[in-house]
Coordinates of C-alpha atoms in Angstrom, one line a residue:
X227 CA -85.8 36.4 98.8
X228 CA -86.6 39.7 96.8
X229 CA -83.2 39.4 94.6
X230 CA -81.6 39.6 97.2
X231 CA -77.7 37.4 97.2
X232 CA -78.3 35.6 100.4
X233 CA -74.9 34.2 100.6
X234 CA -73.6 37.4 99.7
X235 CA -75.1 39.6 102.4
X236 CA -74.6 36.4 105.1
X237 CA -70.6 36.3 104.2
X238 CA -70.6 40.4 104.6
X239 CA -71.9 40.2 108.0
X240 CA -69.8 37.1 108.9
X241 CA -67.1 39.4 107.9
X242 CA -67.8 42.4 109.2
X243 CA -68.8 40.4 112.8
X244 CA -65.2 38.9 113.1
X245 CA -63.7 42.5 112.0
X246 CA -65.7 43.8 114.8
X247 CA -64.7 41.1 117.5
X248 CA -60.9 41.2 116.5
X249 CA -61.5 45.3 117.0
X250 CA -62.8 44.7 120.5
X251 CA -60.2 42.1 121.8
X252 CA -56.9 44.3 120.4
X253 CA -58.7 47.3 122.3
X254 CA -58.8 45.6 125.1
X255 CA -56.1 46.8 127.3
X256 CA -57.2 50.4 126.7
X257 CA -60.4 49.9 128.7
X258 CA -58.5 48.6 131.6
X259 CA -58.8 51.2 134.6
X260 CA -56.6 53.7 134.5
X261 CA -54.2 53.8 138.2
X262 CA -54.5 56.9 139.8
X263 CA -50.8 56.5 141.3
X264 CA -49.4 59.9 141.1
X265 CA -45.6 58.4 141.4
X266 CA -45.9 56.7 138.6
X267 CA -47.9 59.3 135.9
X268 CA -48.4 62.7 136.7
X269 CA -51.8 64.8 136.6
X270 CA -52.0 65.4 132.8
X271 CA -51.0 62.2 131.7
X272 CA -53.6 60.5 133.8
X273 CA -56.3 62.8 132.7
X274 CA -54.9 61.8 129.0
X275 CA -55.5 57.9 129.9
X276 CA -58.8 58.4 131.5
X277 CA -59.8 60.4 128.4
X278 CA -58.7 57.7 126.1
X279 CA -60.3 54.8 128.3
X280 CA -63.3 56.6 127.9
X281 CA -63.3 56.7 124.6
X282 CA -62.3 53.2 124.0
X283 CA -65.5 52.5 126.5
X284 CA -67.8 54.7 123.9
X285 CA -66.0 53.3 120.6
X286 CA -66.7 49.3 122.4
X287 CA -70.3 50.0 123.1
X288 CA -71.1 51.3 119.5
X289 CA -69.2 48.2 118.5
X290 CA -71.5 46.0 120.4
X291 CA -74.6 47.9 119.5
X292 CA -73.2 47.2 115.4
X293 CA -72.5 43.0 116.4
X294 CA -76.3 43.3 118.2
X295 CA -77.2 44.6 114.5
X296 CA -75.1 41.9 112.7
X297 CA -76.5 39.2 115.0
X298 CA -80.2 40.4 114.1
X299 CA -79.3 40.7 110.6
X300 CA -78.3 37.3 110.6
X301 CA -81.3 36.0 112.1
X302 CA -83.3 37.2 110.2
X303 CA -81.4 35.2 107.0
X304 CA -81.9 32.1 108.6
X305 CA -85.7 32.5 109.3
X306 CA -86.0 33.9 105.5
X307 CA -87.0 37.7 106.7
X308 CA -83.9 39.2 105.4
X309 CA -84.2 42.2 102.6
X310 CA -87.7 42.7 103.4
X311 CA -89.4 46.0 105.0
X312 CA -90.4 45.6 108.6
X313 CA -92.9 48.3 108.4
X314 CA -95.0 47.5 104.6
X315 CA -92.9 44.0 103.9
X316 CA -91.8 45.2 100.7
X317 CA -88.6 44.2 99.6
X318 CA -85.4 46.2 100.6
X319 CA -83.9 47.2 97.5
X320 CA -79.7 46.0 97.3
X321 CA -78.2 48.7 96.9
X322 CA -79.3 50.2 100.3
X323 CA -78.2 46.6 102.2
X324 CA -75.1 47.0 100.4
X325 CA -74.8 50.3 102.6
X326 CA -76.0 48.9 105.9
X327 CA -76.1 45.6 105.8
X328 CA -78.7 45.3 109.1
X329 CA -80.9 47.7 107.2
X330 CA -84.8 46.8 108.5
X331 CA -86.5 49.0 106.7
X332 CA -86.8 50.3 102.9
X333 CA -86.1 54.0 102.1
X334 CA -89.5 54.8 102.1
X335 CA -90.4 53.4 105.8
X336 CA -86.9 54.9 107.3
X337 CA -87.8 58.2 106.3

């Protein structure tokens, strides 16, 4: 597996994964549509809540894009691909997995 800690790099993602998912479900409520009642907020504060829906819409979907990662990541440690260059197969040295675990290419390809 190229020196690469299997375990190690599996347990990360699990980890990171469930960090991720907890993230989503407490953010929950924050995505909820904002009511347009005007007796009940006035104009500001209703732009200030669709501005921070939005936002909590844009900070889910980069969270799901980084689970899609994980997921692939993962994947790819069960079918024995992990730590290797997609592009020339080489492996992917640990020290750049250790700074993104989905990494799919080496330095050399990604550049």
């Amino acid at each position: 597996m190229g020196g690469v800690d299997v375990d190690l790099f599996r347990n990360l993602l699990e980890a990171r994964r469930a960090e991720l998912l907890a993230l989503s479900n407490a953010a929950k409520d924050a995505r909820k549509p904002v009511e347009l009642d005007q007796q009940s907020i006035g104009r500001l504060s209703r732009q200030d809540a669709l501005q921070q829906q939005a936002m909590a819409k844009a900070q889910d979907a980069r969270r799901a894009g980084e689970l899609r990662r994980i997921d692939a990541a993962l994947k790819r440690i069960e079918e024995g691909d992990y730590g290797y260059c997609a592009e020339c197969g080489e492996p992917i040295p640990e020290k750049r997995l250790k700074i993104d675990l989905t990494a799919t290419r080496c330095a050399g390809c990604a550049a």
